[in-house]
PDB file of C-alpha atoms in Angstrom:
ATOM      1  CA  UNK A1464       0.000   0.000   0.000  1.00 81.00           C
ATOM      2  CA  UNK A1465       1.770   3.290  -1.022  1.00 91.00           C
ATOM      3  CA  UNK A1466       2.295   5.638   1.891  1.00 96.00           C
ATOM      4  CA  UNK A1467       0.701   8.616   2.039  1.00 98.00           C
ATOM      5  CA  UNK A1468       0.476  11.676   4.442  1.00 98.00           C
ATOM      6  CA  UNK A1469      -2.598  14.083   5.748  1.00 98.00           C
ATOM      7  CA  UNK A1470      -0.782  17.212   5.928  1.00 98.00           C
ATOM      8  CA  UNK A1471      -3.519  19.266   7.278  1.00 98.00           C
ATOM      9  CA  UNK A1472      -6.396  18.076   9.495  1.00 98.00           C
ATOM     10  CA  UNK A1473      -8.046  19.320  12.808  1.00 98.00           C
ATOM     11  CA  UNK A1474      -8.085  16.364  15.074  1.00 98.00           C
ATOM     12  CA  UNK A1475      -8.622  18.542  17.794  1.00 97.00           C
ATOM     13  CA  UNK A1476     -12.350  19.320  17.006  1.00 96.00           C
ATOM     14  CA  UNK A1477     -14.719  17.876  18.695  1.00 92.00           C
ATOM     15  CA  UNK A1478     -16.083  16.034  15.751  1.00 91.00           C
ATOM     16  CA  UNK A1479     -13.261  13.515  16.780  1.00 96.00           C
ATOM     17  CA  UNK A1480     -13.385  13.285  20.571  1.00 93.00           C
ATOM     18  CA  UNK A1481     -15.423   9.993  21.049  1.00 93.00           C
ATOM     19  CA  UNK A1482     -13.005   8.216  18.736  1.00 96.00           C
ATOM     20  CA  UNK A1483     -10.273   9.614  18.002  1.00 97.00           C
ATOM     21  CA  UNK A1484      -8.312   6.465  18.622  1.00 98.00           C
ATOM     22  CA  UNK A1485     -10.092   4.430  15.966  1.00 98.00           C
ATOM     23  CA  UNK A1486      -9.643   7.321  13.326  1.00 98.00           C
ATOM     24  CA  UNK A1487      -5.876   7.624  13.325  1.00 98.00           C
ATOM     25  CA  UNK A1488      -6.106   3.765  13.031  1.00 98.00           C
ATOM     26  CA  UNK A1489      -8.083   4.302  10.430  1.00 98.00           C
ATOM     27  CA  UNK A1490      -5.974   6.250   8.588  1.00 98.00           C
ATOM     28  CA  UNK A1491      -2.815   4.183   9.524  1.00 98.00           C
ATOM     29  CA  UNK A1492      -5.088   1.102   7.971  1.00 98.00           C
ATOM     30  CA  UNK A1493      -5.396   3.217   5.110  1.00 97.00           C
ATOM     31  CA  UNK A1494      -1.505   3.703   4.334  1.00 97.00           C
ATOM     32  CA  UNK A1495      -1.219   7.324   6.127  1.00 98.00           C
ATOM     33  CA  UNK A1496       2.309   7.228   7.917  1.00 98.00           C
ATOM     34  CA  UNK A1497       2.315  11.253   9.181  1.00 98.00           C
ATOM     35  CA  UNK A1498      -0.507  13.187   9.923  1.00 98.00           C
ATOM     36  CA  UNK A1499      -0.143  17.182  10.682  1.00 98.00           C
ATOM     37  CA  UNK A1500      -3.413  18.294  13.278  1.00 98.00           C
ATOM     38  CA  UNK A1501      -3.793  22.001  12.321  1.00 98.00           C
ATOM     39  CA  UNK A1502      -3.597  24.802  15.152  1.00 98.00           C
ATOM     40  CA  UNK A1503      -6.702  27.253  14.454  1.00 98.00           C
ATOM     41  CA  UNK A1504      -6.016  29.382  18.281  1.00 98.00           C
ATOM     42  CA  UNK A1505      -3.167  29.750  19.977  1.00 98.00           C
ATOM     43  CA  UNK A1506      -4.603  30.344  22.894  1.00 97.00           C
ATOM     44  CA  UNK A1507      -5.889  26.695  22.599  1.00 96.00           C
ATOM     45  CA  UNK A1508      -2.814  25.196  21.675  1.00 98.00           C
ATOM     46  CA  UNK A1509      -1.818  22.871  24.659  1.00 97.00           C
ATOM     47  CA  UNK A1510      -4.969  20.328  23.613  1.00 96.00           C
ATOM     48  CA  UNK A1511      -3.406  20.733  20.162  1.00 97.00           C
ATOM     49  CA  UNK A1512      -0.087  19.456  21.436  1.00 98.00           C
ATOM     50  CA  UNK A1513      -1.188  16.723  23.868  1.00 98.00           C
ATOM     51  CA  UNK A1514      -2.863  15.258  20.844  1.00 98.00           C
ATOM     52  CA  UNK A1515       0.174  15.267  18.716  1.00 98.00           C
ATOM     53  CA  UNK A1516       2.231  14.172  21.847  1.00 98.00           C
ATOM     54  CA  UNK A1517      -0.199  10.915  22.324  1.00 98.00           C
ATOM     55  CA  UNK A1518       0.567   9.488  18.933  1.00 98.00           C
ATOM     56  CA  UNK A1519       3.470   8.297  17.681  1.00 97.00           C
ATOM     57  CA  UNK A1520       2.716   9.465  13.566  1.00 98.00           C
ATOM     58  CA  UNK A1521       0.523  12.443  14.899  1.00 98.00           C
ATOM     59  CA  UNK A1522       2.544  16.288  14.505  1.00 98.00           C
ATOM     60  CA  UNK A1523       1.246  19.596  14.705  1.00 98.00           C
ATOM     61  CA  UNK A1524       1.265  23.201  14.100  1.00 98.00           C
ATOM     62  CA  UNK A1525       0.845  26.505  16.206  1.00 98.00           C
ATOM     63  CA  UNK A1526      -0.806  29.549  15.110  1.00 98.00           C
ATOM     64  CA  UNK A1527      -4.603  32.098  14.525  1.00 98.00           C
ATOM     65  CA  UNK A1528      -6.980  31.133  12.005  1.00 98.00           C
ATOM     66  CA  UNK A1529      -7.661  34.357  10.257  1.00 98.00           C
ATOM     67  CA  UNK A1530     -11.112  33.744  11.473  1.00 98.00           C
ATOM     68  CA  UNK A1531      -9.671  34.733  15.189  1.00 98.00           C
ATOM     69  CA  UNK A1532      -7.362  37.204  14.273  1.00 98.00           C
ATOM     70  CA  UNK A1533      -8.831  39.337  16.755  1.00 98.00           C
ATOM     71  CA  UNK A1534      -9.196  37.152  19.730  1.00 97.00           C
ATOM     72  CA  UNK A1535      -5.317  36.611  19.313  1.00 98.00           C
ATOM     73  CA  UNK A1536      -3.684  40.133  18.605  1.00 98.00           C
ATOM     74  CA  UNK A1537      -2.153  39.709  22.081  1.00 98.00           C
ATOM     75  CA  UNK A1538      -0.088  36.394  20.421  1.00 98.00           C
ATOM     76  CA  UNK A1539       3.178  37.845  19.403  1.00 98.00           C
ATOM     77  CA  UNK A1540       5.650  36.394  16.773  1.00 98.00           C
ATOM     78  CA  UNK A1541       7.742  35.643  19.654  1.00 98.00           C
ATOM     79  CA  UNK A1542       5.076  33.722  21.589  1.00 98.00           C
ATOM     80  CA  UNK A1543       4.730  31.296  17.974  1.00 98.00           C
ATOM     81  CA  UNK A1544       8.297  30.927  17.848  1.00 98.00           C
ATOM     82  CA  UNK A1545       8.821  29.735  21.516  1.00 98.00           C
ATOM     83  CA  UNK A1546       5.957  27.240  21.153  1.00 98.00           C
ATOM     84  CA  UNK A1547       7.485  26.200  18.000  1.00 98.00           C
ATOM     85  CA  UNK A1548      10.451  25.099  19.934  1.00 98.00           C
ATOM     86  CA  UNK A1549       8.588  21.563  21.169  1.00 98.00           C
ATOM     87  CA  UNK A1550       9.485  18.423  18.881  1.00 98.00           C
ATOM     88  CA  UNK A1551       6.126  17.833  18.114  1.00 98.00           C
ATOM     89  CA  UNK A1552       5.522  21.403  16.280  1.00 98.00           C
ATOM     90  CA  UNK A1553       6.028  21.178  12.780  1.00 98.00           C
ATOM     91  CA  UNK A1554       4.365  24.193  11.123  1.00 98.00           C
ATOM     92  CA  UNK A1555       3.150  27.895  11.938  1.00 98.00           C
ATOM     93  CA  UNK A1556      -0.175  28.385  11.167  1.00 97.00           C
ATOM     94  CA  UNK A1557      -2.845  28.386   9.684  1.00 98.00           C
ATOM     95  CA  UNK A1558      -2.563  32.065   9.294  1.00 98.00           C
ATOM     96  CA  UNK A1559      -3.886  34.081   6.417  1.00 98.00           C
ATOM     97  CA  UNK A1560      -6.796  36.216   4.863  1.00 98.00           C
ATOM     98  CA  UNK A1561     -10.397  35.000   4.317  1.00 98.00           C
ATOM     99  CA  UNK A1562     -12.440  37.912   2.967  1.00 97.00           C
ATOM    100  CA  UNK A1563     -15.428  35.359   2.074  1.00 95.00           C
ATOM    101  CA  UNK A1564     -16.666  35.239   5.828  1.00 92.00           C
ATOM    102  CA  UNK A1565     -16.795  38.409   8.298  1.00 83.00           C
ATOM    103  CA  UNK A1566     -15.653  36.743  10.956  1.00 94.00           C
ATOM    104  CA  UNK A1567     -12.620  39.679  11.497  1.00 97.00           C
ATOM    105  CA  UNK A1568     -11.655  42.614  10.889  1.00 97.00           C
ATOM    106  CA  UNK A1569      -9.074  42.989   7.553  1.00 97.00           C
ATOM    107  CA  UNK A1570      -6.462  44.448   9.332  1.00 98.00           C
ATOM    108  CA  UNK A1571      -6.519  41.980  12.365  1.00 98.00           C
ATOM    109  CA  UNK A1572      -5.885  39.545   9.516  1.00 98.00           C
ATOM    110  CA  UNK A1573      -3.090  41.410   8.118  1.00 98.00           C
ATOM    111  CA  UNK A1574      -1.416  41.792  11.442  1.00 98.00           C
ATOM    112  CA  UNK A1575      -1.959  37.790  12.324  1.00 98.00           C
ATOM    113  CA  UNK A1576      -0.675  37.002   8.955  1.00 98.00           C
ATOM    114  CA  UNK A1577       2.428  38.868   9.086  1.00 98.00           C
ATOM    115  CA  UNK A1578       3.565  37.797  12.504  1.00 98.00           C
ATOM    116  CA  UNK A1579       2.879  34.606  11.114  1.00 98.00           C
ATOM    117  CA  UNK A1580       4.928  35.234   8.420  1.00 98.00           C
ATOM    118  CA  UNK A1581       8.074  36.254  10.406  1.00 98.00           C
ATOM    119  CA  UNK A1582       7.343  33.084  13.086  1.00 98.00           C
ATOM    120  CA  UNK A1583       7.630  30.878   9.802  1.00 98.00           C
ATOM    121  CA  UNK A1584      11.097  32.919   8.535  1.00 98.00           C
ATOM    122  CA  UNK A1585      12.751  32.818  12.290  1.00 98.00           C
ATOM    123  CA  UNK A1586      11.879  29.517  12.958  1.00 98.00           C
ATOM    124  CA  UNK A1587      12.147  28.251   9.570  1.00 98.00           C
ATOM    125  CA  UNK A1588       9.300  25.773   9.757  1.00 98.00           C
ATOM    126  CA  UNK A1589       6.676  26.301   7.054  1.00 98.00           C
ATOM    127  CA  UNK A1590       3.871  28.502   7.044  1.00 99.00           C
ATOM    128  CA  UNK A1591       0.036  26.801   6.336  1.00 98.00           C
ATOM    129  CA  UNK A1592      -1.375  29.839   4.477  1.00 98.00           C
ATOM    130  CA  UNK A1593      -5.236  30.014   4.420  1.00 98.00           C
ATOM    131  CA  UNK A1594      -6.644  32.277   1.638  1.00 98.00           C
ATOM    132  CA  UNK A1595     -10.234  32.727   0.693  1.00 97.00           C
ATOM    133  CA  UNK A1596     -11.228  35.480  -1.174  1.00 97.00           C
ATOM    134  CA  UNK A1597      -8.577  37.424  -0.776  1.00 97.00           C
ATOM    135  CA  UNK A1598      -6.285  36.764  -3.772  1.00 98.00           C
ATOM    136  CA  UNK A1599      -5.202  39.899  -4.455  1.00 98.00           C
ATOM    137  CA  UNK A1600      -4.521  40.987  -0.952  1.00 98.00           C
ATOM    138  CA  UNK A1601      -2.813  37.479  -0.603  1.00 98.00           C
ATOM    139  CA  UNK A1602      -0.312  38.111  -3.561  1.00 98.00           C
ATOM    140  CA  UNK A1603       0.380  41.380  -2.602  1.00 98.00           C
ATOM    141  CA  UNK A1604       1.746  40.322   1.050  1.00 98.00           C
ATOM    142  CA  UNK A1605       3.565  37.445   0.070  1.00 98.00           C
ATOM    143  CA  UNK A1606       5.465  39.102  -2.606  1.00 98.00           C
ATOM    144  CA  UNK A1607       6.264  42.423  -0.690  1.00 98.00           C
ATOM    145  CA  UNK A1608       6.970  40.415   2.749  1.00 97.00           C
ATOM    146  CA  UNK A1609       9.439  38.356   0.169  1.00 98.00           C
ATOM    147  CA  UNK A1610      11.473  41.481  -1.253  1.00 98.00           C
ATOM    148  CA  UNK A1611      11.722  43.035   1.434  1.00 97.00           C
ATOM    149  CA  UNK A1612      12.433  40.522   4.154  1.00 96.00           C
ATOM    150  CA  UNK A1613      13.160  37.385   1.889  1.00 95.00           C
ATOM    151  CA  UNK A1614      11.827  33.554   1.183  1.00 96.00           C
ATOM    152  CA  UNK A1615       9.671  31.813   3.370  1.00 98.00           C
ATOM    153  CA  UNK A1616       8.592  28.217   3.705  1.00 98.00           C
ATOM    154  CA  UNK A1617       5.174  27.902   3.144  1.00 98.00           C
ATOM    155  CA  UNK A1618       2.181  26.094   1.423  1.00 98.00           C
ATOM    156  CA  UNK A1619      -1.124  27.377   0.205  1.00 98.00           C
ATOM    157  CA  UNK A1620      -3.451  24.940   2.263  1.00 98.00           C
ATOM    158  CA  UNK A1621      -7.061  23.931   0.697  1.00 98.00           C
ATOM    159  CA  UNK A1622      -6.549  25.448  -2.782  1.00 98.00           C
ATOM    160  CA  UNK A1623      -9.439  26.884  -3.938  1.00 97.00           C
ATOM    161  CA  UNK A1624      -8.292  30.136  -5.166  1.00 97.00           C
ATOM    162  CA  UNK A1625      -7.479  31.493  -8.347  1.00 97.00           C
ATOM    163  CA  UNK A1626      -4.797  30.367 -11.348  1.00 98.00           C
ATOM    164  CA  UNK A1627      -2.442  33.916 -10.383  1.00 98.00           C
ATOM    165  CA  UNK A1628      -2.167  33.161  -6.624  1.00 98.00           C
ATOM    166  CA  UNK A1629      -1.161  29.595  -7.260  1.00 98.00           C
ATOM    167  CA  UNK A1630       1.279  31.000 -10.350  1.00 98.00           C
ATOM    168  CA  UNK A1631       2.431  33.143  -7.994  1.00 98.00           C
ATOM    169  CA  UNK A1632       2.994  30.495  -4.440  1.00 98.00           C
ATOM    170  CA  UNK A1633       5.127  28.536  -6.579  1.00 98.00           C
ATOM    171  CA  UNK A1634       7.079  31.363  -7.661  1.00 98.00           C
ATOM    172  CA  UNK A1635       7.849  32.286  -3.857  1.00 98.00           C
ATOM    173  CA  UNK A1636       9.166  28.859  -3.696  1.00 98.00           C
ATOM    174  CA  UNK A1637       5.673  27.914  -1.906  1.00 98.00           C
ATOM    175  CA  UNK A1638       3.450  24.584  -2.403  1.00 98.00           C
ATOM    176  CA  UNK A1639       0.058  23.851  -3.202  1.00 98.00           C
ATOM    177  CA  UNK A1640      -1.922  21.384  -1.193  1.00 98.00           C
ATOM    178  CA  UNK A1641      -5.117  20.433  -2.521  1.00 98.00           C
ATOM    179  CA  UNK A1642      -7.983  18.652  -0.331  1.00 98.00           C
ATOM    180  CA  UNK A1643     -11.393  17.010  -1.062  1.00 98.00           C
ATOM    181  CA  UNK A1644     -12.718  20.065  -3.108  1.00 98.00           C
ATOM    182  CA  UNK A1645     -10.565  19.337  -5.910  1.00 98.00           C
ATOM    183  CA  UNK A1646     -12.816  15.647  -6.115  1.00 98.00           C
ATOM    184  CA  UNK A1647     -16.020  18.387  -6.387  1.00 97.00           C
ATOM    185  CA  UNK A1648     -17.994  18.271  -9.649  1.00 95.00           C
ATOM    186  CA  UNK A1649     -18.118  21.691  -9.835  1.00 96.00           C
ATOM    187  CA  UNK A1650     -14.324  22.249  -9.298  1.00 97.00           C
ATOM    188  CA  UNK A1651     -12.849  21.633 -12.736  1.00 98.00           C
ATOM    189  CA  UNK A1652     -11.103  25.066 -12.330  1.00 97.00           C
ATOM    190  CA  UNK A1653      -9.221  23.529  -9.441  1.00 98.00           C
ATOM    191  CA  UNK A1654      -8.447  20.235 -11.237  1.00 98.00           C
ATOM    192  CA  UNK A1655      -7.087  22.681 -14.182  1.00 98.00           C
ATOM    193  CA  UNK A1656      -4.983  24.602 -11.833  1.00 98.00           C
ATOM    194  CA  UNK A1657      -3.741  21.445 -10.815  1.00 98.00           C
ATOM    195  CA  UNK A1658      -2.174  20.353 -14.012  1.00 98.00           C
ATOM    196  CA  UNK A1659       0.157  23.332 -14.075  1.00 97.00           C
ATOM    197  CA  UNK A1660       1.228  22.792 -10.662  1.00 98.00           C
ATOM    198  CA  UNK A1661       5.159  21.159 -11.045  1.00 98.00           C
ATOM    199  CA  UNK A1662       4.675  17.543  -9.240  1.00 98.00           C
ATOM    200  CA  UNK A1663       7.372  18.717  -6.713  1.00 98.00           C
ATOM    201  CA  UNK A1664       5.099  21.791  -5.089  1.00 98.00           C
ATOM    202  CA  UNK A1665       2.054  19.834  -4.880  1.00 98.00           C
ATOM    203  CA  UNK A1666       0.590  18.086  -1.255  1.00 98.00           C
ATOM    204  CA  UNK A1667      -2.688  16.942  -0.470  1.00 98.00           C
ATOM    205  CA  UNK A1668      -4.856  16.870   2.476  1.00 98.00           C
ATOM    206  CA  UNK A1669      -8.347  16.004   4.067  1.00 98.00           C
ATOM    207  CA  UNK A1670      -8.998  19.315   5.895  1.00 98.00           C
ATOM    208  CA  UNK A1671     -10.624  17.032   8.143  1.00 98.00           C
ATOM    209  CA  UNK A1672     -13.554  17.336   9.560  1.00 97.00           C
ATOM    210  CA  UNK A1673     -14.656  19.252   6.597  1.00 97.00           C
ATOM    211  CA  UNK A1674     -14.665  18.730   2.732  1.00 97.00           C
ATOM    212  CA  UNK A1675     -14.918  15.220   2.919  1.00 97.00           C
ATOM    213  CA  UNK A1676     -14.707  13.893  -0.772  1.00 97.00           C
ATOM    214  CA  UNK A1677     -16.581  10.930  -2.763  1.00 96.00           C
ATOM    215  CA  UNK A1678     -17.699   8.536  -1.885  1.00 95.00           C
ATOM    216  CA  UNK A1679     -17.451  10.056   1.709  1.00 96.00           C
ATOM    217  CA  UNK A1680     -19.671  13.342   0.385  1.00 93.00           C
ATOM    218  CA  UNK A1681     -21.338  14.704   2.932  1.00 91.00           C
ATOM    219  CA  UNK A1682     -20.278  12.906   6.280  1.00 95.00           C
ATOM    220  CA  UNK A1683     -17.620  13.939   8.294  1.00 96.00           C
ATOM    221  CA  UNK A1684     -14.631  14.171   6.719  1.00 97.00           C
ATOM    222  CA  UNK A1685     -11.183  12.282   8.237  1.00 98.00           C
ATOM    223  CA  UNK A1686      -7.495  11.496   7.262  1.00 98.00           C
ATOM    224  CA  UNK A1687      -8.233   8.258   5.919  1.00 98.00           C
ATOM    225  CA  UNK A1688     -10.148   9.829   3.256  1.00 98.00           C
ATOM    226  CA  UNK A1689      -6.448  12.057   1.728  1.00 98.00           C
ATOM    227  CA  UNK A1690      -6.668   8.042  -0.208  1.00 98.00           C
ATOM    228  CA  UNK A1691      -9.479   9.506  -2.392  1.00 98.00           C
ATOM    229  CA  UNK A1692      -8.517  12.660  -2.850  1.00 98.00           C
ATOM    230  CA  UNK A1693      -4.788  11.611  -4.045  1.00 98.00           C
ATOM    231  CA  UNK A1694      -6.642   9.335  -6.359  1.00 98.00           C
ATOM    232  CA  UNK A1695      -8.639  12.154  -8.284  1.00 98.00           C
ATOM    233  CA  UNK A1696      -5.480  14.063  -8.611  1.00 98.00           C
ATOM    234  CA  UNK A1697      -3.625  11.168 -10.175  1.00 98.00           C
ATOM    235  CA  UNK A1698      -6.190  10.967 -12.733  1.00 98.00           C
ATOM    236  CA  UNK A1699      -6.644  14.836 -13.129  1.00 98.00           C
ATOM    237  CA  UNK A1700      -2.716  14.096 -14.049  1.00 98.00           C
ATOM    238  CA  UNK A1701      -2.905  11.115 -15.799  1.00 98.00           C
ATOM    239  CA  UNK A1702      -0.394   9.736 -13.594  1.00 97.00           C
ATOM    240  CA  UNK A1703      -0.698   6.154 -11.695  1.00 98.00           C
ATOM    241  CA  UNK A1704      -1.714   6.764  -7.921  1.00 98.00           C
ATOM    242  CA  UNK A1705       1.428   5.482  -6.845  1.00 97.00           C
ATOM    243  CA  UNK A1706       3.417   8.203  -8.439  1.00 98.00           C
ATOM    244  CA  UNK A1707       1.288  10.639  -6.796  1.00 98.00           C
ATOM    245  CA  UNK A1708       1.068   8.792  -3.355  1.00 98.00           C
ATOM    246  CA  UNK A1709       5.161   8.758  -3.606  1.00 97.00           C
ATOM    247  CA  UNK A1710       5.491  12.540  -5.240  1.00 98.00           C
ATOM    248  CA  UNK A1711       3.049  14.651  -2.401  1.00 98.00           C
ATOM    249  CA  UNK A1712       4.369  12.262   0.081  1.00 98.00           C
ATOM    250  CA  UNK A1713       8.528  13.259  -0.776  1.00 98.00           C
ATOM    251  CA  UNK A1714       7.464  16.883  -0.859  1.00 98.00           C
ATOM    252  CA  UNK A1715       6.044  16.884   2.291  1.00 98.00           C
ATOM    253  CA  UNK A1716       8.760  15.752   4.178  1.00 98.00           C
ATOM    254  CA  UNK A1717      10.613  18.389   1.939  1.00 98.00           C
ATOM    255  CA  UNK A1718       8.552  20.644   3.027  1.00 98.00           C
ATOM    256  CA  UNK A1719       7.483  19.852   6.644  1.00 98.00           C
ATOM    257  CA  UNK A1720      11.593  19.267   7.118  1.00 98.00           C
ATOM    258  CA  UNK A1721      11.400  18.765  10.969  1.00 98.00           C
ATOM    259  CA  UNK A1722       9.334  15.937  10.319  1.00 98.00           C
ATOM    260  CA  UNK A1723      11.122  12.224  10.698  1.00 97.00           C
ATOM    261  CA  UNK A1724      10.706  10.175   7.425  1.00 96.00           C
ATOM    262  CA  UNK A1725       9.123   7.191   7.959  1.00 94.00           C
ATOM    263  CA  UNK A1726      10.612   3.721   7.253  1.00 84.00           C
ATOM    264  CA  UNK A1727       9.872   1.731   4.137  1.00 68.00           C
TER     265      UNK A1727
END
C-alpha cells in the first residue's frame, strides 16, 4: 500500500473526541504514515499538542486562524516561535486572509498574517497559508513580505483560489496542497490549476472534519479519506496513484523538514 500523508487536518475538534483512537487507526489502515493536526487558536494550543504528543505518527502546528485574528492580537511572533520550539511542532499556522466570511476585521488579519509570516522565517518551519477570497490581498503580502524581508517556507493549504495566486505560491518557492474540493464536480477550475502545478510543489490533504470527498460526500470528513482525494489528482494528471502517493508524500517531508521520514 503506497504511503501517504494528511498534511492538514483538525483532530482537535470535537467532531473527533469519542473516537479519536479508531480514526488515526483508520488512517494508519489506510496507508497514512504522518498526519499534521492544524492549530486554528493559539490560545488553545496545549490540547493541540497533547494530541500530537499521544501518537506516535501524529505532529502539529501553532498559530490564529484568520477567522480569530482578533481574539489573538495579544499572540506575538515571539510567543509562535517559543511554542514552535517543542518536537512535536512542525508548522506555523494556519494564518492568512479569508475575505469570504466576516468573521474579522481585515487588518486583524493582516497583522496575524504577518507575525505569522516572520514566526515561519525565524523559525524556519513552514507557514500553512489560508486564503479565501482574498487573492489579491494574498499576492500582494507574500510578494512584498518576500522582497523586502526574503523567502519563506510555506504552502497554500485547501486550494481553492485562483490560477495567479497559485502561479504566484510557486514562484515564492511555496506549495500547493489540494484537499477534497478538488474531487467536487463543480471544481474543474481547481483540477485545471492542478495540471500546471510542477509535481514537486504539490501536497494533499483532508482538511478534516470538513470537505470530505466521494464517496465520503457529505459525512464527516477524516485522514483516511487524503486516499481519495490523491486518487482524483492522479487521474486529473494522468499519472498512476502510486506516483502521486510517492510525489506529495517526498514533498512533504521536503517541506514539513522537521518531520522524521518514515521507514519503508
Amino acid at each position: 500500500m503506497p504511503a501517504l500523508v494528511d498534511s492538514h487536518c483538525h483532530l482537535n475538534f470535537l467532531d473527533f473526541a469519542p473516537e479519536l483512537d479508531a480514526v488515526v487507526e483508520r488512517a494508519r489502515s489506510a496507508g497514512l504514515v504522518r498526519m499534521v493536526t492544524i492549530s486554528t487558536r493559539v490560545h488553545e494550543f496545549d490540547k493541540i499538542r497533547a494530541i500530537a504528543d499521544a501518537y506516535d505518527d501524529v505532529y502539529c502546528s501553532v498559530g490564529t486562524h484568520p477567522h480569530n485574528a482578533d481574539e489573538e492580537l495579544d499572540v506575538m511572533t515571539s510567543d509562535l516561535v517559543a511554542h514552535a520550539a517543542h518536537p512535536k511542532v512542525v508548522a506555523i499556522g494556519e494564518a492568512g486572509l479569508d475575505y469570504f466570511y466576516d468573521n474579522a476585521p481585515v487588518e486583524a488579519q493582516k497583522i496575524g498574517l504577518i507575525r505569522h509570516i516572520d514566526a515561519a522565517r525565524e523559525t524556519g518551519l513552514p507557514l500553512v497559508i489560508h486564503a479565501r477570497a482574498a487573492d489579491d490581498d494574498m499576492m500582494q503580502i507574500l510578494r512584498d513580505e518576500t522582497a523586502k524581508n526574503g523567502a519563506f517556507p510555506f504552502v497554500l493549504h485547501c486550494f481553492s483560489s485562483g490560477k495567479a495566486l497559485a502561479e504566484c505560491g510557486v514562484e515564492l518557492g511555496g506549495y500547493v496542497s489540494f484537499s477534497g474540493i478538488l474531487t467536487f464536480k463543480n471544481s474543474q477550475e481547481i483540477r485545471d490549476i492542478a495540471k500546471d502545478i510542477p509535481l514537486d510543489r504539490m501536497l494533499v490533504e483532508t482538511d478534516a472534519p470538513y470537505l470530505a470527498p466521494p464517496p465520503h460526500r457529505g459525512q464527516r470528513n477524516e485522514p483516511a479519506f487524503v486516499v481519495n482525494t490523491a486518487k482524483v489528482l492522479a487521474e486529473t494528471l494522468d499519472v498512476p496513484f502510486e506516483a502521486i502517493a510517492q510525489q506529495t508524500t517526498s514533498n512533504f517531508y521536503n517541506l514539513f523538514s522537521k518531520v522524521p521520514r518514515h521507514d519503508g
